[in-house]
């Protein structure tokens, strides 16, 4: 057996994050690892990461072993809702005795990690956090051996969510233990109940609801552990409405999806568990789980936290890991057969043919004379880079005469997404930015009438933006501090580029590592394509419908992809919430009071939704100015945008 969990044995010198935390300093190091003092003859290290999803701080623990080079695998613990990773210290010590190094981390909104307590905006946040921690295990902790995940309760959602949503990028995991997984609903809600839950979550995402369990004996049959819960300052018992809605959606998806496991899987459950009754989990396992090496173990006289119950709860997991590996001469790459040693490589998207719609790795330098409009008065030089075979698939890089400030502005022109307009309309403001020694990149793309529109325009702006990394390396500036400024239709595309990190693998422009800006300016942007479609008669333009190939009744997924804000119509907003908010960067949404081309409501609606989602979004309505003054360097609107941009120069 092992020393039981005790809330008084872990580090409480660090303060828990406040109830609602917004991380503003995005310039911190990606990972910081420090070694803590030895506790109860157990070595422990603390590490911090900034989530690639939204830069929230993640705090983790590493319990090493004396002879890591001889370890056959590493164990990663994923805790359940309301708790934190230090509650698994005693479990790690148990596995350390078998020379198995262990790692865990506080999920966002839990323990010492950042974020609102218990709040999860999107399943992608959990998925990307998990991927990044595993990357840290490989790259920073240098644990290249096979990895086994022990997930408890709602921690199982992290793994299963990854399997469901990242089919193109398998989880770097060679064995999985799901312990009392909270992944199925006791009673499946009716359609009306589900719609009401989602509606409430969209209207009041931060409203906190109590959950039973953390302070009762529903979780464990060990009264001492229950008492330790009561004294634990890092435990919480409230779920925001948005989080509950997310778990409902994932639960319904799991109930209707057959999952084929290529890795060994053990699902274990306490027969007397009332938090997640075993009947629902066993039914799910029998009907939805397939694989050559999958197993289900029911534990009599045990409830929810098997690793904290009294009795020999760890016998099976050890047999599951050590037992099988001993049978194959301690090779853990497979439980039943010896396979080649595992290798950890960075996932990359292969080069594709030009005819395919994907992210291209194409770079072709063109002489500076090919820049649209040639040299600006404030240019030192301009270099045009082509990112595709079409002459319009190009990005102009304007380099200032003085030493470059640590800031790059990417301009995305508008013009109704029509081939009648190109990047030349940005010439005046681009030249003005060069006065301040800012590198300016002016992006062009295929539009409606030049083989553009959905989806090609999305691929184009994505490819052109990611090419900035190559351009920056050649000219000695950083691509880590980019501000995207988009006007009108370019405002829509600029918002899409800012939110690309939220795309799914099957959506146009998806990338494993998209370039992410530090700020975004929407100049009279069409931030809400749903309303843009409805406003066609008001504006006298069917540009939105032409660009997306139809109305949202026909192509709702296209409108989800292209809209920063959800529809202002309640019935549509409930069914199709914004995929992108929050964008996690400072935003200026600016428009003129007499703009009749793109209604002012586009800006107001976007700002309201962005603020509700938690974004730092500033609304600016310039009195007496219209739609096109944003392209005039002498206008009041441009002066306000310029002031916003200059505020980011250190």
XYZ file of C-alpha atoms in Angstrom:
650
model
C 0.000 0.000 0.000
C 1.022 3.629 0.010
C 0.807 6.750 2.138
C -2.649 8.229 1.696
C -3.424 11.711 0.402
C -3.266 14.392 3.070
C -3.973 18.038 2.321
C -1.333 19.095 4.845
C 1.552 17.371 3.042
C 1.701 19.401 -0.122
C 3.037 22.823 -0.950
C 0.624 25.588 0.016
C 3.197 28.386 0.057
C 2.057 29.388 -3.428
C -1.264 31.175 -3.523
C -4.134 29.847 -5.592
C -4.985 32.015 -8.575
C -7.895 34.445 -8.107
C -11.419 33.542 -9.161
C -11.025 35.176 -12.561
C -7.551 35.690 -13.968
C -6.616 37.373 -17.219
C -2.990 36.813 -18.176
C -1.656 40.052 -19.632
C 2.090 39.454 -19.720
C 2.473 37.303 -22.811
C 6.230 37.719 -22.942
C 7.036 35.225 -20.182
C 9.185 32.242 -20.957
C 7.380 29.279 -22.457
C 8.458 26.922 -19.688
C 10.148 27.372 -16.323
C 11.203 24.320 -14.329
C 12.376 24.538 -10.715
C 13.346 21.825 -8.287
C 11.425 21.772 -5.005
C 12.702 20.454 -1.708
C 12.431 16.766 -1.018
C 9.137 15.935 0.724
C 8.774 12.766 2.789
C 11.831 11.260 1.080
C 10.202 11.918 -2.285
C 11.871 14.133 -4.871
C 9.571 16.629 -6.581
C 10.011 19.339 -9.190
C 7.596 22.111 -10.094
C 7.266 23.440 -13.629
C 5.240 26.206 -15.231
C 4.007 26.450 -18.815
C 2.020 29.010 -20.755
C -0.809 27.267 -22.563
C -0.507 27.542 -26.356
C -4.284 27.948 -26.456
C -4.549 31.260 -24.611
C -1.335 31.779 -22.561
C -2.934 30.769 -19.262
C -0.376 29.588 -16.706
C -0.269 25.842 -16.115
C 1.524 24.533 -13.018
C 2.744 20.964 -12.971
C 4.692 18.499 -10.825
C 7.362 16.012 -11.760
C 8.282 13.122 -9.478
C 11.539 11.676 -10.847
C 13.223 8.391 -10.010
C 16.857 7.704 -9.257
C 17.490 5.680 -12.393
C 15.299 7.223 -15.083
C 17.431 5.704 -17.829
C 16.264 2.283 -16.660
C 12.577 3.241 -16.484
C 10.357 1.442 -18.934
C 7.653 4.095 -19.083
C 6.513 7.389 -17.561
C 3.111 7.893 -15.920
C 1.046 11.059 -16.464
C -1.860 11.711 -14.064
C -4.877 13.751 -15.191
C -6.961 14.813 -12.206
C -10.721 15.243 -12.071
C -12.871 18.323 -11.648
C -12.471 20.431 -8.532
C -9.148 18.926 -7.439
C -5.480 19.381 -8.361
C -2.327 17.457 -9.161
C -0.760 17.522 -5.685
C -3.511 15.156 -4.571
C -1.682 12.511 -6.627
C 1.639 12.817 -4.828
C 1.021 9.632 -2.834
C 0.080 7.811 -6.047
C 3.274 9.011 -7.713
C 5.316 7.758 -4.766
C 3.715 4.365 -5.142
C 4.722 4.168 -8.798
C 8.156 5.646 -8.040
C 8.824 2.535 -5.971
C 8.632 0.622 -9.254
C 11.125 3.058 -10.834
C 8.357 4.729 -12.814
C 8.743 8.543 -13.093
C 5.459 10.420 -12.749
C 4.138 13.767 -13.963
C 0.916 15.684 -13.410
C -0.378 19.226 -13.776
C -3.180 21.414 -12.501
C -5.778 21.707 -15.225
C -6.749 25.255 -16.206
C -8.932 26.810 -13.533
C -7.722 24.304 -10.933
C -5.122 24.244 -8.191
C -2.304 26.705 -8.814
C -2.923 27.059 -12.546
C -4.437 30.220 -13.972
C -7.931 30.888 -15.193
C -11.347 31.235 -13.652
C -12.018 28.398 -11.213
C -13.374 25.451 -13.153
C -14.043 27.455 -16.321
C -13.434 25.751 -19.683
C -14.373 27.762 -22.744
C -13.750 25.071 -25.356
C -12.646 21.428 -25.484
C -9.674 22.565 -27.585
C -8.249 24.275 -24.508
C -8.021 20.951 -22.649
C -6.659 19.193 -25.727
C -3.919 21.726 -26.423
C -2.928 21.889 -22.750
C -2.513 18.106 -22.696
C -0.457 18.095 -25.898
C 1.802 20.838 -24.546
C 2.430 19.073 -21.245
C 3.374 15.894 -23.118
C 5.703 17.971 -25.305
C 7.275 19.314 -22.098
C 7.719 15.761 -20.818
C 9.540 14.843 -24.017
C 11.559 17.985 -24.727
C 12.310 19.444 -21.288
C 12.139 16.505 -18.889
C 13.787 14.340 -21.569
C 11.579 11.350 -20.843
C 11.610 9.615 -24.214
C 10.250 6.301 -22.979
C 6.626 5.250 -23.637
C 3.976 7.206 -21.780
C 0.959 5.859 -19.886
C -1.856 8.199 -18.896
C -3.826 7.570 -15.706
C -6.919 9.763 -16.036
C -9.525 10.090 -13.313
C -13.112 11.343 -13.507
C -13.510 14.296 -15.838
C -9.775 14.127 -16.542
C -10.737 11.329 -18.931
C -12.432 13.959 -21.105
C -8.992 15.372 -21.967
C -7.847 12.086 -23.514
C -11.111 11.080 -25.120
C -11.670 14.592 -26.432
C -8.273 14.436 -28.109
C -9.087 11.086 -29.699
C -12.388 12.452 -31.027
C -11.144 15.842 -32.239
C -7.551 15.137 -33.323
C -7.878 12.092 -35.531
C -5.153 13.463 -37.790
C -2.721 13.783 -34.874
C -2.786 10.740 -32.544
C -2.035 11.396 -28.900
C 1.569 10.632 -27.962
C 0.465 7.983 -25.486
C 1.225 4.258 -25.467
C -1.183 3.113 -22.750
C -4.320 4.548 -21.174
C -6.026 3.923 -17.830
C -9.450 5.532 -17.387
C -10.330 5.386 -13.710
C -14.047 5.907 -12.948
C -14.416 8.043 -16.065
C -17.042 10.784 -15.784
C -17.839 10.731 -19.466
C -21.439 9.501 -19.628
C -24.636 11.037 -18.363
C -26.743 9.283 -15.733
C -29.777 10.168 -17.798
C -29.585 11.446 -21.338
C -31.231 14.898 -21.527
C -33.999 15.599 -23.994
C -33.357 17.923 -26.903
C -35.208 20.716 -25.128
C -33.110 20.328 -21.974
C -29.926 20.382 -24.018
C -30.952 23.532 -25.912
C -31.884 25.254 -22.642
C -28.529 24.285 -21.097
C -26.582 25.574 -24.078
C -28.632 28.776 -24.171
C -28.022 29.447 -20.486
C -24.302 28.747 -20.946
C -24.105 31.240 -23.811
C -26.017 33.937 -21.951
C -24.368 33.442 -18.531
C -21.208 31.388 -19.172
C -19.624 32.314 -15.826
C -22.656 31.595 -13.635
C -21.438 29.088 -11.062
C -23.415 26.015 -10.079
C -22.623 23.715 -7.124
C -21.445 20.158 -7.676
C -21.810 17.462 -5.057
C -18.919 15.273 -4.060
C -15.748 17.064 -3.093
C -16.730 17.561 0.526
C -18.687 14.321 1.003
C -18.000 10.615 1.226
C -19.344 10.086 -2.308
C -15.779 10.197 -3.606
C -13.939 7.865 -1.242
C -14.663 5.440 1.575
C -11.698 6.736 3.574
C -12.961 9.238 6.139
C -9.468 10.651 6.683
C -9.240 11.557 3.012
C -12.704 13.147 3.154
C -11.516 15.282 6.059
C -8.386 16.205 4.110
C -10.646 17.463 1.312
C -12.420 19.747 3.733
C -9.128 21.356 4.734
C -7.744 21.593 1.205
C -7.561 25.285 0.134
C -7.091 24.355 -3.523
C -10.254 22.268 -3.872
C -13.394 23.924 -5.280
C -16.951 22.700 -5.711
C -18.493 25.019 -8.308
C -18.816 24.576 -12.058
C -19.441 27.530 -14.402
C -22.399 27.054 -16.743
C -20.113 27.018 -19.783
C -18.146 24.080 -18.369
C -21.295 22.093 -17.650
C -22.529 22.700 -21.191
C -19.196 21.518 -22.583
C -19.300 18.263 -20.606
C -22.885 17.689 -21.737
C -21.842 18.063 -25.366
C -18.837 15.760 -24.996
C -20.935 13.214 -23.113
C -23.518 13.102 -25.880
C -20.788 12.785 -28.493
C -19.171 9.881 -26.651
C -22.505 8.098 -26.318
C -22.952 8.139 -30.096
C -19.373 7.535 -31.303
C -17.551 4.222 -31.632
C -13.881 4.645 -30.672
C -11.266 2.261 -32.019
C -8.281 2.031 -29.654
C -4.928 1.087 -31.126
C -3.249 1.440 -27.724
C -3.866 -0.750 -24.651
C -6.811 0.545 -22.636
C -8.002 -0.249 -19.134
C -11.279 1.169 -17.840
C -11.716 0.571 -14.108
C -14.705 1.513 -11.999
C -16.037 1.179 -8.475
C -19.229 -0.870 -8.345
C -20.655 1.332 -5.573
C -19.816 4.642 -7.294
C -22.807 7.013 -7.218
C -21.045 9.990 -8.821
C -20.763 8.160 -12.138
C -22.790 4.924 -11.844
C -20.973 1.907 -13.201
C -23.977 0.783 -15.282
C -23.689 3.732 -17.673
C -19.917 3.350 -18.052
C -20.066 -0.413 -18.601
C -22.769 0.050 -21.238
C -20.640 2.712 -22.946
C -17.577 0.457 -22.841
C -19.441 -2.531 -24.290
C -21.155 -0.578 -27.076
C -18.655 2.141 -28.018
C -15.139 0.897 -27.258
C -13.295 -1.361 -29.684
C -9.706 -2.601 -29.826
C -7.499 -5.655 -29.511
C -6.279 -4.793 -26.015
C -9.146 -3.151 -24.134
C -10.319 -4.302 -20.721
C -12.908 -3.337 -18.113
C -12.457 -4.006 -14.394
C -15.257 -3.552 -11.847
C -14.115 -3.125 -8.245
C -16.580 -4.355 -5.581
C -16.994 -2.269 -2.403
C -15.330 0.754 -4.029
C -16.696 4.107 -5.103
C -15.361 7.035 -7.135
C -11.694 7.620 -6.254
C -10.179 4.150 -6.428
C -6.717 5.527 -5.721
C -7.999 7.012 -2.448
C -10.250 4.165 -1.315
C -9.192 1.716 1.389
C -8.038 -1.702 0.108
C -5.722 -2.876 -2.655
C -6.953 -0.517 -5.313
C -3.649 -0.396 -7.183
C -3.191 -4.089 -7.785
C -4.789 -4.034 -11.221
C -3.041 -0.980 -12.684
C 0.340 -2.430 -11.732
C -0.575 -5.741 -13.332
C -1.833 -3.803 -16.341
C 1.522 -2.132 -16.820
C 4.284 -4.191 -15.252
C 2.546 -7.511 -15.805
C 2.326 -7.146 -19.563
C 5.747 -5.588 -19.944
C 7.387 -8.430 -18.030
C 5.817 -10.835 -20.502
C 7.651 -9.082 -23.317
C 11.035 -8.644 -21.631
C 10.130 -5.242 -20.146
C 9.449 -3.613 -23.514
C 6.449 -1.376 -22.917
C 5.963 -0.094 -26.457
C 3.309 -2.805 -26.754
C 1.802 -4.924 -24.019
C 1.831 -8.034 -26.189
C 4.684 -7.722 -28.649
C 8.082 -6.125 -28.982
C 8.046 -3.184 -31.380
C 10.561 -0.593 -32.483
C 11.560 1.969 -29.836
C 9.272 4.975 -29.745
C 10.514 8.149 -31.435
C 9.206 11.612 -30.689
C 9.077 13.877 -33.733
C 7.500 17.263 -34.319
C 4.286 16.798 -36.240
C 4.391 18.635 -39.552
C 2.039 18.979 -42.456
C 3.530 17.447 -45.610
C 3.893 19.463 -48.774
C 0.895 19.091 -51.040
C 0.227 19.597 -54.722
C -0.916 23.036 -55.806
C -4.343 21.689 -56.711
C -5.084 20.721 -53.120
C -6.575 23.095 -50.590
C -4.157 22.976 -47.709
C -1.327 24.861 -46.062
C 1.591 25.144 -48.456
C 5.284 25.398 -47.669
C 5.997 27.326 -50.867
C 8.385 30.277 -50.883
C 9.517 32.103 -54.019
C 11.354 35.361 -53.676
C 10.551 38.055 -56.224
C 12.599 41.205 -56.766
C 11.522 44.283 -54.840
C 10.408 45.926 -58.066
C 7.423 43.554 -58.079
C 5.925 45.130 -54.953
C 2.538 46.714 -55.575
C 3.209 50.407 -56.224
C 6.992 49.975 -56.048
C 8.852 51.735 -53.248
C 6.974 53.968 -50.825
C 8.558 57.315 -49.909
C 9.397 55.972 -46.436
C 10.676 52.604 -47.699
C 14.271 51.509 -47.438
C 13.312 48.612 -49.682
C 10.362 46.375 -50.420
C 10.533 42.657 -51.095
C 7.552 40.734 -52.468
C 7.102 37.092 -51.553
C 4.859 34.746 -53.463
C 3.150 31.998 -51.457
C 1.302 30.371 -54.373
C 1.360 30.087 -58.172
C -1.210 32.828 -58.820
C 0.310 36.335 -59.243
C -2.087 37.693 -56.619
C -0.873 35.190 -53.988
C 1.784 37.550 -52.699
C 2.785 39.502 -49.615
C 4.823 42.716 -49.844
C 7.353 43.303 -47.069
C 8.145 47.008 -46.631
C 11.314 47.671 -44.643
C 11.806 51.096 -42.982
C 14.924 53.231 -43.358
C 15.767 53.348 -39.667
C 16.481 50.506 -37.224
C 13.444 48.264 -36.936
C 11.325 48.589 -33.815
C 10.193 45.230 -32.348
C 6.810 45.339 -34.054
C 5.362 44.186 -37.385
C 2.030 45.287 -38.833
C 0.236 42.943 -41.219
C -2.302 44.788 -43.370
C -5.249 42.849 -44.808
C -7.152 44.854 -47.411
C -10.885 44.799 -47.975
C -13.011 45.402 -51.031
C -16.043 43.127 -50.770
C -13.812 40.015 -51.127
C -13.821 40.953 -54.823
C -11.052 40.669 -57.428
C -11.757 44.311 -58.343
C -9.682 45.388 -55.346
C -6.150 44.564 -54.203
C -3.550 45.468 -51.598
C -2.766 48.820 -53.257
C -5.623 50.441 -51.331
C -3.459 50.108 -48.197
C -0.524 52.082 -49.670
C -1.155 55.352 -47.815
C -1.404 53.929 -44.301
C 1.420 51.449 -44.966
C 3.740 54.316 -45.869
C 2.661 56.198 -42.739
C 3.603 53.266 -40.495
C 7.115 53.212 -41.953
C 7.725 56.655 -40.391
C 7.912 54.897 -37.035
C 10.417 52.267 -38.237
C 7.733 49.576 -38.201
C 8.086 46.690 -40.652
C 4.895 46.582 -42.732
C 3.626 43.522 -44.589
C 0.790 44.042 -47.078
C -1.080 40.825 -47.822
C -2.976 39.973 -50.995
C -5.074 36.942 -51.842
C -7.393 35.390 -54.401
C -10.916 36.773 -54.160
C -14.292 36.281 -55.787
C -13.658 36.545 -59.518
C -10.054 35.299 -59.325
C -10.539 31.719 -58.120
C -11.103 32.943 -54.578
C -14.023 32.955 -52.183
C -14.740 30.033 -49.875
C -12.505 28.134 -49.165
C -9.543 29.363 -51.262
C -9.365 32.842 -49.753
C -9.021 31.302 -46.285
C -6.160 29.104 -47.463
C -4.477 32.076 -49.122
C -4.474 34.445 -46.161
C -3.336 31.602 -43.891
C -0.426 30.662 -46.147
C 0.610 34.273 -46.622
C 0.522 35.013 -42.906
C 2.561 31.956 -41.944
C 5.165 32.985 -44.535
C 5.988 35.921 -42.240
C 8.254 33.622 -40.243
C 10.434 33.024 -43.307
C 10.442 36.712 -44.219
C 11.427 37.692 -40.677
C 14.378 35.299 -40.645
C 15.701 36.695 -43.914
C 15.525 40.330 -42.831
C 16.409 40.056 -39.167
C 13.168 41.028 -37.454
C 10.908 39.029 -35.156
C 7.630 37.460 -36.261
C 6.589 37.039 -32.622
C 5.206 40.591 -32.356
C 2.726 41.010 -35.181
C -0.371 43.213 -35.131
C -3.026 42.350 -37.707
C -4.961 45.315 -39.119
C -7.883 44.493 -41.405
C -10.286 46.854 -43.141
C -13.880 45.936 -44.049
C -13.751 42.468 -45.650
C -10.118 42.463 -44.527
C -11.387 42.976 -40.987
C -13.282 39.714 -41.302
C -10.184 37.967 -42.662
C -7.983 39.576 -40.013
C -10.246 38.287 -37.257
C -10.159 34.832 -38.813
C -6.335 34.956 -38.897
C -6.214 36.060 -35.260
C -8.462 33.161 -34.254
C -6.869 30.443 -36.409
C -5.544 28.708 -33.313
C -9.145 27.652 -32.617
C -9.701 25.920 -35.969
C -10.427 22.218 -36.283
C -8.284 19.992 -38.548
C -11.068 19.752 -41.124
C -11.488 23.536 -41.436
C -9.749 25.629 -44.135
C -6.532 27.214 -42.922
C -6.006 24.864 -39.979
C -2.389 24.601 -38.864
C -0.701 22.883 -35.958
C 1.284 26.042 -35.263
C -0.326 29.100 -36.880
C 1.273 32.503 -36.535
C -0.504 34.269 -33.680
C -0.581 38.075 -33.445
C -0.240 40.110 -30.268
C -3.147 42.413 -31.182
C -5.894 42.862 -33.765
C -7.578 45.920 -35.300
C -10.930 45.581 -37.057
C -11.524 48.702 -39.167
C -15.237 48.687 -39.987
C -14.889 44.938 -40.222
C -17.597 42.497 -41.209
C -17.148 40.690 -37.912
C -20.492 38.908 -38.085
C -21.196 37.172 -41.386
C -24.582 35.946 -40.138
C -25.794 39.524 -39.807
C -23.879 40.448 -42.961
C -25.999 37.982 -44.879
C -29.195 39.461 -43.411
C -27.979 43.019 -44.095
C -27.635 42.473 -47.846
C -30.798 44.461 -48.586
C -29.793 47.223 -46.148
C -26.319 47.679 -47.620
C -27.259 46.932 -51.197
C -24.493 44.355 -51.364
C -24.631 40.580 -51.565
C -20.874 40.336 -50.988
C -21.149 38.019 -47.983
C -23.404 35.579 -49.809
C -21.194 35.687 -52.895
C -18.027 35.122 -50.849
C -19.382 32.129 -48.914
C -21.310 30.671 -51.835
C -24.772 30.940 -50.304
C -26.816 31.880 -47.247
C -26.381 30.479 -43.760
C -29.480 28.350 -44.160
C -27.563 26.424 -46.816
C -24.017 26.614 -45.445
C -24.119 27.234 -41.668
C -20.636 25.756 -41.113
C -19.127 28.310 -43.486
C -20.665 31.104 -41.458
C -19.330 29.608 -38.220
C -15.837 29.505 -39.761
C -15.936 33.085 -41.019
C -17.681 34.932 -38.158
C -15.901 36.315 -35.119
C -19.226 37.147 -33.497
C -22.339 35.006 -33.376
C -25.554 36.106 -35.033
C -27.567 38.806 -33.282
C -30.614 36.582 -33.814
C -31.187 34.660 -30.603
C -32.305 31.413 -32.267
C -29.186 31.278 -34.459
C -26.809 32.428 -31.726
C -27.930 29.618 -29.445
C -27.416 26.975 -32.113
C -24.191 28.398 -33.546
C -22.126 30.267 -30.921
C -18.857 31.921 -31.912
C -16.049 29.450 -32.472
C -13.369 32.113 -32.067
C -14.093 34.221 -28.995
C -12.197 34.990 -26.911
C -9.333 35.898 -29.246
C -7.057 36.379 -26.197
C -5.332 39.503 -27.581
C -6.090 43.216 -27.230
C -8.582 44.323 -29.885
C -9.523 47.697 -31.322
C -12.869 47.636 -33.153
C -13.232 50.976 -34.915
C -15.835 52.399 -37.278
C -17.204 55.740 -38.445
C -20.522 57.132 -37.266
C -21.716 57.708 -40.851
C -20.552 54.391 -42.303
C -23.325 53.116 -44.585
C -21.256 50.386 -46.250
C -20.812 48.156 -43.202
C -23.439 48.909 -40.527
C -22.131 50.185 -37.195
C -24.004 47.332 -35.530
C -21.322 45.005 -36.885
C -18.783 46.688 -34.611
C -21.075 47.111 -31.597
C -22.275 43.497 -31.668
C -18.718 42.189 -31.988
C -17.432 44.277 -29.079
C -20.269 43.179 -26.795
C -19.663 39.498 -27.463
C -15.878 39.822 -27.219
C -16.128 41.498 -23.810
C -18.569 38.889 -22.517
C -16.084 36.212 -23.601
C -13.347 37.991 -21.614
C -11.452 39.820 -24.358
C -9.822 43.218 -23.875
C -11.781 44.829 -26.708
C -12.017 48.597 -27.213
C -14.869 50.085 -29.234
C -14.157 53.305 -31.149
C -16.853 55.140 -33.135
C -15.417 58.198 -34.887
C -17.916 60.993 -35.314
C -18.562 62.173 -38.870
C -16.327 59.671 -40.671
C -17.368 57.028 -43.171
C -16.250 53.601 -44.318
C -13.224 54.437 -46.421
C -11.390 57.000 -44.266
C -9.498 54.198 -42.512
C -7.337 54.031 -45.658
C -6.470 57.741 -45.443
C -3.440 58.487 -43.263
C -4.736 61.988 -42.484
C -8.107 60.846 -41.106
C -9.135 60.841 -37.452
C -9.928 57.144 -37.688
C -6.446 56.241 -38.856
C -4.901 58.436 -36.156
C -6.774 56.470 -33.484
C -5.665 53.165 -34.992
C -2.086 54.420 -35.280
C -2.131 55.428 -31.604
C -3.319 51.935 -30.685
C -0.529 50.343 -32.759
C 2.211 52.582 -31.363
C 1.205 51.652 -27.812
C 2.738 48.213 -28.441
C 6.225 49.557 -29.139
C 8.272 48.808 -25.993
